[in-house]
Coordinates of C-alpha atoms in Angstrom, one line a residue:
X292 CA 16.5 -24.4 7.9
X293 CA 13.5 -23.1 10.0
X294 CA 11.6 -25.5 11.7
X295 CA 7.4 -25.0 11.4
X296 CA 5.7 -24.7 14.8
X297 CA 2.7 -23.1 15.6
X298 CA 2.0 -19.3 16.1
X299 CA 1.5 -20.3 19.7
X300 CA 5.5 -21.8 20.5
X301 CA 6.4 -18.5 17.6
X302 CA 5.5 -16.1 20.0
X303 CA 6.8 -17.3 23.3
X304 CA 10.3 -17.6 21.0
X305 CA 9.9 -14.2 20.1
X306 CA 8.6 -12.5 22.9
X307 CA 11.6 -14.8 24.9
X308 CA 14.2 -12.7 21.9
X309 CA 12.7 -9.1 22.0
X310 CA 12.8 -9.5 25.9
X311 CA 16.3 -10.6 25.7
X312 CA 17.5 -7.5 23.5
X313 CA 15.3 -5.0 24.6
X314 CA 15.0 -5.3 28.2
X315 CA 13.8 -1.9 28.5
X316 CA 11.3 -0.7 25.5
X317 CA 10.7 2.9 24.9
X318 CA 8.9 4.7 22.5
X319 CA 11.0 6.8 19.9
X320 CA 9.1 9.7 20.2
X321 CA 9.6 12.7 23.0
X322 CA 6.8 13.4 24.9
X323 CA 6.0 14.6 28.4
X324 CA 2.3 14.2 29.0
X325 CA -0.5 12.3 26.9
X326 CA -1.3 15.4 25.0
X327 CA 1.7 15.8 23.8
X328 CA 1.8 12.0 22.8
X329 CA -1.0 11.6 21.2
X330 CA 0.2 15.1 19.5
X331 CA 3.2 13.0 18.3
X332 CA 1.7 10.3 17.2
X333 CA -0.4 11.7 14.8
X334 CA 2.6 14.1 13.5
X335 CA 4.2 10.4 12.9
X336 CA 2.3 9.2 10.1
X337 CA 4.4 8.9 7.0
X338 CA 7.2 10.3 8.9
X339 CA 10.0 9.0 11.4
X340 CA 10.4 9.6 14.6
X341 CA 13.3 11.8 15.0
X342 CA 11.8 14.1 12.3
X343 CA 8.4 14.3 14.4
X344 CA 10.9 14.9 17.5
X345 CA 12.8 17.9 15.7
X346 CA 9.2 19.6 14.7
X347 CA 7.6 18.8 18.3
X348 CA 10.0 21.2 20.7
X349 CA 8.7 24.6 18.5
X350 CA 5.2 23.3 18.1
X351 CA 4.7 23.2 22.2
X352 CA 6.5 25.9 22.9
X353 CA 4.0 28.0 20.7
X354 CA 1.2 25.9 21.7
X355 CA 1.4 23.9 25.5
X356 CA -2.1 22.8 25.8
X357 CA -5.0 21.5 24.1
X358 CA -6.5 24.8 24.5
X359 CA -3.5 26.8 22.7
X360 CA -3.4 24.7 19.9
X361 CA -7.3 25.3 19.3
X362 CA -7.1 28.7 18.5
X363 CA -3.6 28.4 16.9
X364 CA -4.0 30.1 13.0
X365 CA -4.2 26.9 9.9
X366 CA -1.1 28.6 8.1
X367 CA 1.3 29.2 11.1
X368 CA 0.5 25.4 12.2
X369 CA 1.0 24.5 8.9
X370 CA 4.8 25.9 8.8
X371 CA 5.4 24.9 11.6
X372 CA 4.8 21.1 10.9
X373 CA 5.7 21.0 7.0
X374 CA 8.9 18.8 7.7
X375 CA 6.6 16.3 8.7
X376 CA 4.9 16.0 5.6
X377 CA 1.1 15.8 4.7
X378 CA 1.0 19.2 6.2
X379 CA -2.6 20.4 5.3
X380 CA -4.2 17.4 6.7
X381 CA -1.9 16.9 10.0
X382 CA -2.6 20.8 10.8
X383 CA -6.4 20.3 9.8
X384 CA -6.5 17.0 12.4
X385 CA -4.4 18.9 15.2
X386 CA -6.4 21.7 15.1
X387 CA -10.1 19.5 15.3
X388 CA -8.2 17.0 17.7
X389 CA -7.4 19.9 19.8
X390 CA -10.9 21.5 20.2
X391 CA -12.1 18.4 21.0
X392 CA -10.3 17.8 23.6
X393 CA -10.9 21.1 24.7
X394 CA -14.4 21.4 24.6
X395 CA -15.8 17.7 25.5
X396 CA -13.2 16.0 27.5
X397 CA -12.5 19.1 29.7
X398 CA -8.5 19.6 28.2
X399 CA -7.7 16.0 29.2
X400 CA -6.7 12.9 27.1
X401 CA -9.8 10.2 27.8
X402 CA -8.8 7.0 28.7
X403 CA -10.8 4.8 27.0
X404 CA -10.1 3.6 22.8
X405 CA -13.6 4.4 22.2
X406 CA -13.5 8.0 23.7
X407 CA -9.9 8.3 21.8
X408 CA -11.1 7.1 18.1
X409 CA -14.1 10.2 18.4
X410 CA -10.6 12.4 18.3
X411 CA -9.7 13.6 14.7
X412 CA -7.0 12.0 13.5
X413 CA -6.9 9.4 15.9
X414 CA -7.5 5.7 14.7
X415 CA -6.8 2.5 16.9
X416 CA -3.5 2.5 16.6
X417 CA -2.7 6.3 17.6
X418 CA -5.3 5.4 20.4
X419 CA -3.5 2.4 21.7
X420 CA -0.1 4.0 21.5
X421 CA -1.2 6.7 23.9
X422 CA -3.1 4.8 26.1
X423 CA -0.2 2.7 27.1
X424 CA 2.3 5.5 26.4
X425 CA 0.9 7.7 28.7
X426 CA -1.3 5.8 31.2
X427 CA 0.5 2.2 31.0
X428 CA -3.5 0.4 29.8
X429 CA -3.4 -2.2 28.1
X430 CA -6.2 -2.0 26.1
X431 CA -4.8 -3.4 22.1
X432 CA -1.8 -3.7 20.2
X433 CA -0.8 -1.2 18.0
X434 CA -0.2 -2.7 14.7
X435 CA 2.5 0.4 12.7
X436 CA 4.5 -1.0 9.9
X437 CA 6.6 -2.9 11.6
X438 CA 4.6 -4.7 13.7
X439 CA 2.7 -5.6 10.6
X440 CA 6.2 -6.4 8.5
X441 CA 7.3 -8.5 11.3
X442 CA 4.5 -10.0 12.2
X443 CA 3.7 -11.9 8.8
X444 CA 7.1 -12.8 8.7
X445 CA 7.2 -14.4 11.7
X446 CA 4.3 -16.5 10.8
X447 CA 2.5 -15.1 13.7
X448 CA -0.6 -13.8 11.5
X449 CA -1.6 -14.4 7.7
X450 CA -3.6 -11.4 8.1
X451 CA -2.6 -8.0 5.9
X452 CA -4.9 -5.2 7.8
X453 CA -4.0 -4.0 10.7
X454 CA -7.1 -4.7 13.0
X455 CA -7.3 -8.7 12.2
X456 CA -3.3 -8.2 13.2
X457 CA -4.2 -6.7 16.0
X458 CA -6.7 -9.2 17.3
X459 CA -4.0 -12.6 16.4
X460 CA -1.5 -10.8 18.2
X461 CA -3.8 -10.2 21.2
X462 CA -4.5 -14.0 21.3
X463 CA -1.2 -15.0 21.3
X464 CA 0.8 -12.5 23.9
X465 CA 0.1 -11.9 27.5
X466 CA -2.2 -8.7 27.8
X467 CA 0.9 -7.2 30.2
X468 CA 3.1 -7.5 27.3
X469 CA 1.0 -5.5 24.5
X470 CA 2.8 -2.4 24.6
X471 CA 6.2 -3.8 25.0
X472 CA 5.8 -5.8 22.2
X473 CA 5.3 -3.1 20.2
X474 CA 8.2 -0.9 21.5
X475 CA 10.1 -4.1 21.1
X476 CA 9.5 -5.0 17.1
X477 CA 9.7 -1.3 16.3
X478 CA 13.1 -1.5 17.3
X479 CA 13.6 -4.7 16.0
X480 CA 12.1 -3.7 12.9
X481 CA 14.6 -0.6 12.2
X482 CA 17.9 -2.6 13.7
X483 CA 17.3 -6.1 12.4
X484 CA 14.1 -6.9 10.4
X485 CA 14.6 -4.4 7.8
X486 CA 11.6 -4.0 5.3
X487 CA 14.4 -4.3 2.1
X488 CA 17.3 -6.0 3.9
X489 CA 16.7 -7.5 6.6
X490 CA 19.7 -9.4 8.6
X491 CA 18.4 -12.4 8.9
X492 CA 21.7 -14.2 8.8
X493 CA 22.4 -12.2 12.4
X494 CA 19.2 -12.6 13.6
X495 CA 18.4 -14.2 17.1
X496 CA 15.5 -15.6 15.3
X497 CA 16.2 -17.5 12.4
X498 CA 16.0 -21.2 13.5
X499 CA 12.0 -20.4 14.3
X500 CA 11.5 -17.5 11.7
X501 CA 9.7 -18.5 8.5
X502 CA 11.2 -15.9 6.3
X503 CA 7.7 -15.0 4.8
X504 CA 7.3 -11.8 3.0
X505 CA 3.8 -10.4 2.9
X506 CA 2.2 -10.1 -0.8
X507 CA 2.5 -7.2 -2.7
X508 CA -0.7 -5.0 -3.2
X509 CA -2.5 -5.7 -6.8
X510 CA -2.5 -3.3 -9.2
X511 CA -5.5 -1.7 -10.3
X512 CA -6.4 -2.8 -14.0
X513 CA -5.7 -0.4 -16.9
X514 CA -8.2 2.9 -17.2
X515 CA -9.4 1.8 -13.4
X516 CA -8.6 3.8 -10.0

């Protein structure tokens, strides 16, 4: 039986387990500068990671730089990307994401969230992956779906959106530690925490872990969208 403590003593346990089995976090996805992570990241959504890293190695090669990509033709992007899924939008985002970058941050990836967020495509949490990924700042936690799963939980949050996640998680782990941490439960997340089955009888964590499941989403009422 679990034992309640307070988010506080939760995440030093946690951080103290993730530390312990990941001693050194990586992101999934292959990327060799911060265009072609935030490139990535964005190619991500809805999709895993070693899709995104089968589709990447063609899309570079055609298009290297910020400035390629810009003029790069909708369709051929589009086919290029389609095992990603949500093709139409992705290409439509690359394509505005890369003439941005282009023609008001000079071909370079800012370094700042709020310059990041003008980017299309690019929300907080694409914006925080890259700015740790690719220039090691700390400035937020990125919050996917398993640092949102794994989070609730662990009775670290009672929050279901990711930006109030964000902000409990910021209070309760060392700045230093923001990007680890989420390297760290995304691999916990697909080896241990598993959104369907989970093994929790295996898991490191279960004398401290709460074994909460976050609720499900309404419905929407008959004849409403």
């Amino acid at each position: 039986m679990s034992v309640k403590s307070s988010p506080q003593a939760t995440a030093r346990n946690v951080l103290a387990a993730l530390q312990k089995r990941y001693p050194h976090p990586r992101t999934h996805l292959d990327a060799q500068n911060a265009w072609e992570l935030l490139v990535a990241t964005v190619l991500a959504a809805q999709c895993t990671d070693a899709r995104v890293n089968t589709v990447t190695p063609e899309l570079f090669r055609r298009w290297p730089t910020p400035a390629a990509l810009a003029e790069a033709p909708l369709e051929e992007l589009e086919s290029v990307i389609r095992p990603t899924g949500f093709f139409h939008s992705k290409a439509k985002n690359l394509l505005g994401a890369a003439r941005r970058v282009r023609d008001v941050f000079d071909g370079q990836i800012p370094k700042s969230i709020e310059d990041l967020v003008t980017i299309p495509g690019v929300a907080r949490k694409t914006a925080n992956v890259v700015l740790f990924g690719a220039y090691g700042i700390n400035e937020g936690l990125a919050v996917d779906t398993h640092v949102k799963r794994i989070a609730y939980r662990l009775g670290l949050t009672d929050e279901t959106d990711p930006i109030p996640i964000e902000r409990d998680l910021m209070k309760l782990f060392p700045r230093e530690e923001w990007g680890d941490v989420n390297h760290r439960m995304v691999w916990f997340g697909r080896e241990v925490c598993d959104a369907r089955k989970p093994l929790c009888d295996t898991c490191e964590m279960l004398s401290f872990c709460p074994r909460r499941e976050p609720p499900k989403a309404a419905k929407p009422a008959k004849g409403r969208k």
